[in-house]
Short mmCIF file of C-alpha atoms in Angstrom, two decimals:
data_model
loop_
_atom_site.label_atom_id
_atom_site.label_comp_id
_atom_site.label_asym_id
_atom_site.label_seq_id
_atom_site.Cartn_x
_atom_site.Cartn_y
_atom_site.Cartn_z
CA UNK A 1 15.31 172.14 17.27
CA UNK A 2 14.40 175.66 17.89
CA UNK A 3 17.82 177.19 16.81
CA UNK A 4 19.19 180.22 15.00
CA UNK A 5 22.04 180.92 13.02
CA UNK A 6 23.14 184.25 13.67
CA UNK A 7 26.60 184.41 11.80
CA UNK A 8 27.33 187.01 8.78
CA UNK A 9 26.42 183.89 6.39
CA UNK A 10 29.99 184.01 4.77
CA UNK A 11 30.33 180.13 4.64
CA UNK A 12 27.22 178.94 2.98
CA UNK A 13 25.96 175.31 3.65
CA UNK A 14 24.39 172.99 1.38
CA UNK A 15 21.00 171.34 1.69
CA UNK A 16 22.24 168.09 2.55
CA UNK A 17 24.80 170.09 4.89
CA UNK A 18 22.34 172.24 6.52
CA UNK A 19 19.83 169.25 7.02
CA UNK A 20 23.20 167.28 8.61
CA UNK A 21 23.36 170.05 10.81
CA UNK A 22 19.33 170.47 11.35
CA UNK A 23 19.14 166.83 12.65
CA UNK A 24 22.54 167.11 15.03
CA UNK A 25 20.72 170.24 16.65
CA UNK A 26 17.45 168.59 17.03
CA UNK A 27 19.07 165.07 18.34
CA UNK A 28 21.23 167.13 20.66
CA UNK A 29 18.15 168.83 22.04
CA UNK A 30 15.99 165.34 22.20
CA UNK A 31 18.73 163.88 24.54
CA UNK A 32 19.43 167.00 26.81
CA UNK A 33 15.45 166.60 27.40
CA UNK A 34 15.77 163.02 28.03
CA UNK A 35 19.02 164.01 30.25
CA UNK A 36 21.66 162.07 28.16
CA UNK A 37 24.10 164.52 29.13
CA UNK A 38 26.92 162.06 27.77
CA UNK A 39 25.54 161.98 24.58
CA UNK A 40 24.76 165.87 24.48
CA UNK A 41 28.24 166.76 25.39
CA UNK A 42 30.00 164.25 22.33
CA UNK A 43 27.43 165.82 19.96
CA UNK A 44 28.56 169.28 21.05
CA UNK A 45 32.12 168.36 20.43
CA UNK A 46 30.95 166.87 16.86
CA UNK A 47 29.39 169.94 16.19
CA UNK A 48 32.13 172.23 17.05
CA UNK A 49 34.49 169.99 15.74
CA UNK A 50 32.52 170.62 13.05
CA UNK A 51 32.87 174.98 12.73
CA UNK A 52 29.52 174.74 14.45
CA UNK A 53 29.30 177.41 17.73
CA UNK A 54 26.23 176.67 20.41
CA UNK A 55 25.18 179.08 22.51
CA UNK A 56 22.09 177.55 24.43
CA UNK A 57 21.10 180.44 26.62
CA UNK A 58 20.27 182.51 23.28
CA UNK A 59 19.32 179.14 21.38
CA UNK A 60 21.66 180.43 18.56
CA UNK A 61 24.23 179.10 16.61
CA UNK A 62 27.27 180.19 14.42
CA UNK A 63 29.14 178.38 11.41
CA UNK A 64 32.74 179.16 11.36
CA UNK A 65 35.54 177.93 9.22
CA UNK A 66 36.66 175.15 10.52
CA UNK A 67 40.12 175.04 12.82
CA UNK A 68 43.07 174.27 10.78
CA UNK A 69 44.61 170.61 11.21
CA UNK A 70 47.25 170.77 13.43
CA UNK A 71 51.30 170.23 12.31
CA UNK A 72 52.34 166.22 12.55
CA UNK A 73 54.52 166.02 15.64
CA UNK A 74 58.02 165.37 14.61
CA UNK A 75 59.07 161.80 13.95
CA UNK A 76 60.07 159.60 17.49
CA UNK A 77 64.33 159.61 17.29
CA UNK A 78 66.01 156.59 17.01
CA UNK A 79 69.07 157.69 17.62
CA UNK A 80 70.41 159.98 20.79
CA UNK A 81 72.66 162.12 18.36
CA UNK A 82 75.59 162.42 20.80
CA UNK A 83 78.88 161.66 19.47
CA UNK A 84 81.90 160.16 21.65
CA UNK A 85 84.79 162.35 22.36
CA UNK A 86 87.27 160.93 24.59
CA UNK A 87 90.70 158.84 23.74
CA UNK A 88 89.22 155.36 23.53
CA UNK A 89 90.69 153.44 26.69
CA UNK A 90 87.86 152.36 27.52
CA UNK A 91 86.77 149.52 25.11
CA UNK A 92 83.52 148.82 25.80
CA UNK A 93 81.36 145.29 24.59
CA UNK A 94 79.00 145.62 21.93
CA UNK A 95 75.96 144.94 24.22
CA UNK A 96 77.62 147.78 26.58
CA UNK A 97 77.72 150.19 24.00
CA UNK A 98 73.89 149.19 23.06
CA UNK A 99 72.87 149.90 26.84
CA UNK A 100 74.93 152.96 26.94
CA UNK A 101 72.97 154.30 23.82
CA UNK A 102 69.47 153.45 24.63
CA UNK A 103 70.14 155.31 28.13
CA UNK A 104 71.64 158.43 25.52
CA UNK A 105 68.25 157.99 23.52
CA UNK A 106 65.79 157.65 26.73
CA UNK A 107 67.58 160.11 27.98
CA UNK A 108 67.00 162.69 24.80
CA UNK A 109 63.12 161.61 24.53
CA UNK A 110 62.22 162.13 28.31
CA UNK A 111 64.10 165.94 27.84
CA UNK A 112 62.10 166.55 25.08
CA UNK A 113 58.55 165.20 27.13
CA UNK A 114 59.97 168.00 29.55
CA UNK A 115 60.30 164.93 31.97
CA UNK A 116 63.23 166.64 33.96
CA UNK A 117 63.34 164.14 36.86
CA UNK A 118 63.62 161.19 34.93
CA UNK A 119 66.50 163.45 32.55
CA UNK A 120 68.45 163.66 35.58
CA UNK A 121 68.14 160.28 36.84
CA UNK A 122 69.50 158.89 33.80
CA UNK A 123 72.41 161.61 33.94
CA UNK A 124 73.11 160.92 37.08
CA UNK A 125 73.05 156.73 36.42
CA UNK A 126 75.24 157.56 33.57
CA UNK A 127 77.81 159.62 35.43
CA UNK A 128 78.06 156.49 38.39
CA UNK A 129 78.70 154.31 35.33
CA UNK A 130 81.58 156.56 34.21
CA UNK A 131 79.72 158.65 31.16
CA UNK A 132 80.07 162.52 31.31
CA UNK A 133 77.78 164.03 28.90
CA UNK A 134 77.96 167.62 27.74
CA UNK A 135 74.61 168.62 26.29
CA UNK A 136 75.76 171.81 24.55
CA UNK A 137 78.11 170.17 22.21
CA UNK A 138 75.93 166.62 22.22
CA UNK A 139 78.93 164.85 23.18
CA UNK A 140 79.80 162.05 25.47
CA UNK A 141 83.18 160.61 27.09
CA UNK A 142 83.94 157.86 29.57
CA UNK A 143 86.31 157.60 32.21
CA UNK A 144 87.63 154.56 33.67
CA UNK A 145 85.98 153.35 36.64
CA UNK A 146 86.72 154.90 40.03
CA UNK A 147 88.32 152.42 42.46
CA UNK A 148 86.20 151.34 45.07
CA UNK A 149 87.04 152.83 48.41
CA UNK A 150 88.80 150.69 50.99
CA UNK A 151 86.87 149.41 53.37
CA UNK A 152 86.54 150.93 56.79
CA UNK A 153 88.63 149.46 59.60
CA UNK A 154 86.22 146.96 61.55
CA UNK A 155 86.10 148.86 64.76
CA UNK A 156 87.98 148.28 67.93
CA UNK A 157 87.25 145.01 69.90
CA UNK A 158 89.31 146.09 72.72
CA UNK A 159 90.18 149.27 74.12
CA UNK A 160 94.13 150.08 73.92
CA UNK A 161 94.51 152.28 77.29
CA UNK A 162 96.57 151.27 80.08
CA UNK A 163 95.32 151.14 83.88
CA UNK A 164 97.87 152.96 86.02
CA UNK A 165 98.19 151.37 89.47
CA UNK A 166 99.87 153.35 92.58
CA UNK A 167 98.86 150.03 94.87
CA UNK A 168 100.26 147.39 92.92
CA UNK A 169 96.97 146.53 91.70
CA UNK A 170 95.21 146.04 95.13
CA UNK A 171 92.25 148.91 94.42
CA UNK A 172 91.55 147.18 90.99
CA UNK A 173 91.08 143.14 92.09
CA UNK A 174 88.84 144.77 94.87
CA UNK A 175 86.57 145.44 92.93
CA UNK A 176 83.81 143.08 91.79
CA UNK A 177 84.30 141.35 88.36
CA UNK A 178 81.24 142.95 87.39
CA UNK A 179 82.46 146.65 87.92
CA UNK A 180 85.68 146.01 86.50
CA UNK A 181 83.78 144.34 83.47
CA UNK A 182 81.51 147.58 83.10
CA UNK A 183 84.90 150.46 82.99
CA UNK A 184 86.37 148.22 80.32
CA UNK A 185 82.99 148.10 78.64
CA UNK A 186 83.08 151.97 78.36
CA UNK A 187 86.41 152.68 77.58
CA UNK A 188 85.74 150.22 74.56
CA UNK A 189 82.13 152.08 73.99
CA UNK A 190 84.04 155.72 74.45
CA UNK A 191 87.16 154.63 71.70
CA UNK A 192 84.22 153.66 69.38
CA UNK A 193 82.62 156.47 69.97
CA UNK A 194 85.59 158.87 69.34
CA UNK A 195 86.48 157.04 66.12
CA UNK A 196 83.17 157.56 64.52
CA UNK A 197 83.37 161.27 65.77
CA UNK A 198 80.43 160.75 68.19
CA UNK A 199 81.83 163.39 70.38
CA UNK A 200 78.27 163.92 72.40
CA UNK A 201 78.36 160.22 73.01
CA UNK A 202 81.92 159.89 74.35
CA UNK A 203 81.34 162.75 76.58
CA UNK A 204 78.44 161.33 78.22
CA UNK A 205 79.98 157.59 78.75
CA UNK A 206 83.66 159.98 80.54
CA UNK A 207 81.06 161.34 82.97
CA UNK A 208 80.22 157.52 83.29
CA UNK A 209 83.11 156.80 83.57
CA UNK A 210 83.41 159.38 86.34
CA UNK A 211 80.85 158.05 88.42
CA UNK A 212 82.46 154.68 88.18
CA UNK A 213 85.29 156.26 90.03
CA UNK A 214 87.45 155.98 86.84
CA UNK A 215 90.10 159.29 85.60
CA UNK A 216 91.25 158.85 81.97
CA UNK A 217 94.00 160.29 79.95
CA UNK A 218 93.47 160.67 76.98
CA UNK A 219 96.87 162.32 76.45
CA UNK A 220 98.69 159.36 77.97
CA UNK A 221 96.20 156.43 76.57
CA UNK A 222 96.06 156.00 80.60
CA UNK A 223 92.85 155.20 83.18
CA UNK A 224 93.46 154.91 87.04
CA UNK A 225 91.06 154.29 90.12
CA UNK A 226 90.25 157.70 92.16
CA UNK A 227 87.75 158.74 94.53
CA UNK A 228 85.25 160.98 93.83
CA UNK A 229 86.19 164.05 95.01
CA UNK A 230 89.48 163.43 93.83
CA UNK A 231 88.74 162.13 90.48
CA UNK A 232 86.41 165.53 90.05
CA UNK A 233 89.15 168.39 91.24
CA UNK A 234 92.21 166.40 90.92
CA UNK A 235 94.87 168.41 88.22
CA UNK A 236 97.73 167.02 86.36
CA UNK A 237 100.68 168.54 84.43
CA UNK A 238 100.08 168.16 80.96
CA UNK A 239 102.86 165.41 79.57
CA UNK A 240 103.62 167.65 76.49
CA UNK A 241 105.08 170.57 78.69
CA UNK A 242 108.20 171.48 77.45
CA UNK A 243 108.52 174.89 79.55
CA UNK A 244 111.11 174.06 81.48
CA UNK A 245 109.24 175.06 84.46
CA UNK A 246 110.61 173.20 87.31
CA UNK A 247 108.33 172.70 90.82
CA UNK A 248 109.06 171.12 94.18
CA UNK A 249 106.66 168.84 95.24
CA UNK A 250 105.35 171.53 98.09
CA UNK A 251 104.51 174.06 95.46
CA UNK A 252 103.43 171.78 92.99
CA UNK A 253 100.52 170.93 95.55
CA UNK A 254 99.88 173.81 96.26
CA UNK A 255 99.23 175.09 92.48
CA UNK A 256 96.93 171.80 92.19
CA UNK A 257 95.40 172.71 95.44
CA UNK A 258 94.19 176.31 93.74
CA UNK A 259 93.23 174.55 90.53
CA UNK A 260 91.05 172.42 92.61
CA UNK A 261 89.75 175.32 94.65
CA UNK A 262 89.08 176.84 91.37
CA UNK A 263 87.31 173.66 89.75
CA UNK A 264 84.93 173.42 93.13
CA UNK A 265 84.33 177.44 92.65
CA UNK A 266 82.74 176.84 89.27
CA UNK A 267 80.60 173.16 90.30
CA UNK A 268 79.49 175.70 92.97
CA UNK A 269 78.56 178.31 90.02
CA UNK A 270 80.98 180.72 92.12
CA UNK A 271 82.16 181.95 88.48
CA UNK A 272 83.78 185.37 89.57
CA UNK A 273 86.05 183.32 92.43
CA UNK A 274 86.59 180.85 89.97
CA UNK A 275 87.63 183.74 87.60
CA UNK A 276 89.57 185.66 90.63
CA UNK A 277 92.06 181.56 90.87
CA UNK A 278 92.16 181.73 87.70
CA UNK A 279 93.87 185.50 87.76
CA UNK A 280 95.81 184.94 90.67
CA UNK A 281 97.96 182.15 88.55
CA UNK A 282 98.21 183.98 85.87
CA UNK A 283 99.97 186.50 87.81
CA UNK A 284 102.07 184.50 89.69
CA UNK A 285 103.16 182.61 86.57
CA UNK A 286 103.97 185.86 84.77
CA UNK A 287 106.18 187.49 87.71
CA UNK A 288 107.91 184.00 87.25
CA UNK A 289 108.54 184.64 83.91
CA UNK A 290 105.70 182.25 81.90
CA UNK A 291 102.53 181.91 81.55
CA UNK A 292 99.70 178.99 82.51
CA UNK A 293 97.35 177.11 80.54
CA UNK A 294 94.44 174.88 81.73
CA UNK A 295 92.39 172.51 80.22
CA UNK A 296 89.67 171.96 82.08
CA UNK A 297 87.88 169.09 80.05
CA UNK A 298 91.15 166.87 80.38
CA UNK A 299 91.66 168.39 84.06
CA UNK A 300 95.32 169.37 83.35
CA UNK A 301 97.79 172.26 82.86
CA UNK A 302 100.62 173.59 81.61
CA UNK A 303 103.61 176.05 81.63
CA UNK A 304 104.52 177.87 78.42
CA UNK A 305 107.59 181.11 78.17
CA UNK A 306 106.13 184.47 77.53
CA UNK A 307 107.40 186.38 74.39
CA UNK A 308 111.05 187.99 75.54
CA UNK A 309 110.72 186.53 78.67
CA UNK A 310 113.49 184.60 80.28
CA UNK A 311 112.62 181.26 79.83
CA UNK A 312 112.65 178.47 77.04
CA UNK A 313 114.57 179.95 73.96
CA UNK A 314 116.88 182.00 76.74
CA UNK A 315 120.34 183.89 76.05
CA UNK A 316 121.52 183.08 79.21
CA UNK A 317 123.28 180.25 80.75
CA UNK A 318 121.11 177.55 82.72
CA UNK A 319 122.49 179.17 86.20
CA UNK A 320 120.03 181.87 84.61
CA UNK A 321 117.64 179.51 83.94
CA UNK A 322 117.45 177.97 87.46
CA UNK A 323 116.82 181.49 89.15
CA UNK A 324 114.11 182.46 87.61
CA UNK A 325 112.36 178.95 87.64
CA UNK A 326 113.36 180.04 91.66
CA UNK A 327 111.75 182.91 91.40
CA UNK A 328 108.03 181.28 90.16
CA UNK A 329 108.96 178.51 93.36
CA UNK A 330 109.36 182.13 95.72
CA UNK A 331 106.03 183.20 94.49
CA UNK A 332 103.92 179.80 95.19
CA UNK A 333 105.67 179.68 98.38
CA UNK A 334 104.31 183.53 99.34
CA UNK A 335 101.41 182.62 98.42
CA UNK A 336 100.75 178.88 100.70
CA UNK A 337 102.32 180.64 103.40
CA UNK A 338 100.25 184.12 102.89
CA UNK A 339 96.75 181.69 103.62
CA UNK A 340 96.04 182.27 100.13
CA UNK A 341 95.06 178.34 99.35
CA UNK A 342 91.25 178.46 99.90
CA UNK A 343 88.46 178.83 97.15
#
């Protein structure tokens, strides 16, 4: 075979051994030659298996003891080791029990395979089923089922807002069946919508809405018929104002007037006059004694008392009252007649 030994000769071979060895070298070399690679490589492995080092670049070889047998591996579990802990409500069947301890035991053997995922999908099947295990004190307890949630409402098949009609009903019947179909359509979309919390969604079908020549309330649970232009600009009081701010009709369209002046300002991306109307309230509202809020996604407003103003939680007598709601009335009026209505 053409190789050498070149160990310190410590571990000394028999005859028989050594010719073992002679004829594994030389059958190794006849199939490398004949390029049985296959069979080359397994007599290798026999030969190191064996204590017997190759090295075919020098054509040498070394004898070394041979590598000590490995431990056993520790016998398979049959049992998970986990005791139960809890108070016993729960009975459980004895074929419930069995399934509950093979997932304990499956559960120990894929931890000790390092298998992690599979560990934590059985924890995690045991914990819907009830079973809290605490691996640091290999212990177990169950809990009584959790009640299944109730069911969610079916949603809306109808939507629950009222029309409001200033023309006995006249606008709505003109219009064709297919039109007045399509609102109710939306508001029914929009209160689904809303419910599941699809805020984006509900936007989008208001500004349909909008273009259908439809104003809702939200506040109110109310939808009425308005033109365009009015259904974009148009301003209402906010039904939850409990100011006490009283307005006559002339200066209550007059503050709507501004509001819509204001609204067109900021369509017209005119923010700074939008921001001066918006100023210009606010001070007339404070020399009355309050202040003014708008919202301008549900296109209304609303009066509230200013901190130790008169107003609301007052010392004085209504006659009080009545003057300086007067006084806010003086300062619209100053204002319509002082030209100060345009945007």
């Amino acid at each position: 075979h053409g190789y050498t030994r070149v160990d310190d000769g410590s571990i000394v071979l028999s005859p028989a051994d050594q010719a073992t060895l002679d004829g594994m070298l030389l059958e190794r070399l006849l199939a490398k030659r004949a390029r049985e690679f296959a069979k080359a490589d397994e007599l290798r492995q026999k030969l190191r298996s064996a204590g017997v080092i190759i090295d075919d670049g020098a054509n040498t070889y070394r004898v070394v003891p041979p590598e000590p047998p490995k431990p056993p591996q520790p016998a398979r579990p049959t049992h998970h080791g986990y005791t139960r802990v809890d108070d016993g409500s729960v009975v459980l069947s004895p074929a419930d029990q069995a399934t509950l301890d093979g997932m304990l035991l499956d559960r120990v053997l894929a931890k000790r395979e390092r298998a992690w995922e599979r560990s934590d999908e059985l924890r995690q099947k045991l914990r819907e089923a009830g079973v809290s295990v605490n691996d640091g004190e290999s212990t177990y307890s169950l809990a009584p089922p959790k009640a299944p949630k109730a069911p969610k409402p079916p949603p809306p098949t109808e939507h629950d807002y009222a029309r409001e009609e200033a023309d006995g009903g006249a606008a709505w019947a003109s219009l064709p069946a297919e039109h007045r179909s399509a609102i109710d359509g939306l508001l029914l979309a929009r209160l689904q919508a809303k419910k599941s919390r699809q805020w984006e969604a509900a936007d989008a079908m208001r500004s349909q809405l909008n273009e259908l020549g439809v104003y809702v309330d939200d506040g109110r649970k109310v939808y009425k018929l308005l033109g365009k232009e009015e259904l974009s600009d148009a301003y209402t009081r906010d039904p939850a104002d409990d100011s006490g701010v009283v307005l006559n009709a002339t200066d209550e369209a007059t503050l709507v007037g501004r509001l819509s002046a204001r609204r067109q300002a900021q369509r017209s991306r005119d923010y700074a006059g939008a921001d001066a109307i918006r100023d210009e309230l606010r001070a007339v509202a404070r020399q009355g004694g309050c202040s003014i809020v708008f919202d301008d996604r549900k296109h209304t407003y609303r009066f509230t008392t200013l901190a130790g103003a008169p107003g609301g939680k007052r010392s004085r007598d209504e006659e009080g009252g009545a003057a300086e709601r007067s006084r806010l009335d003086r300062e619209l009026a100053d204002h319509r007649g002082g030209g100060g209505g345009g945007g």
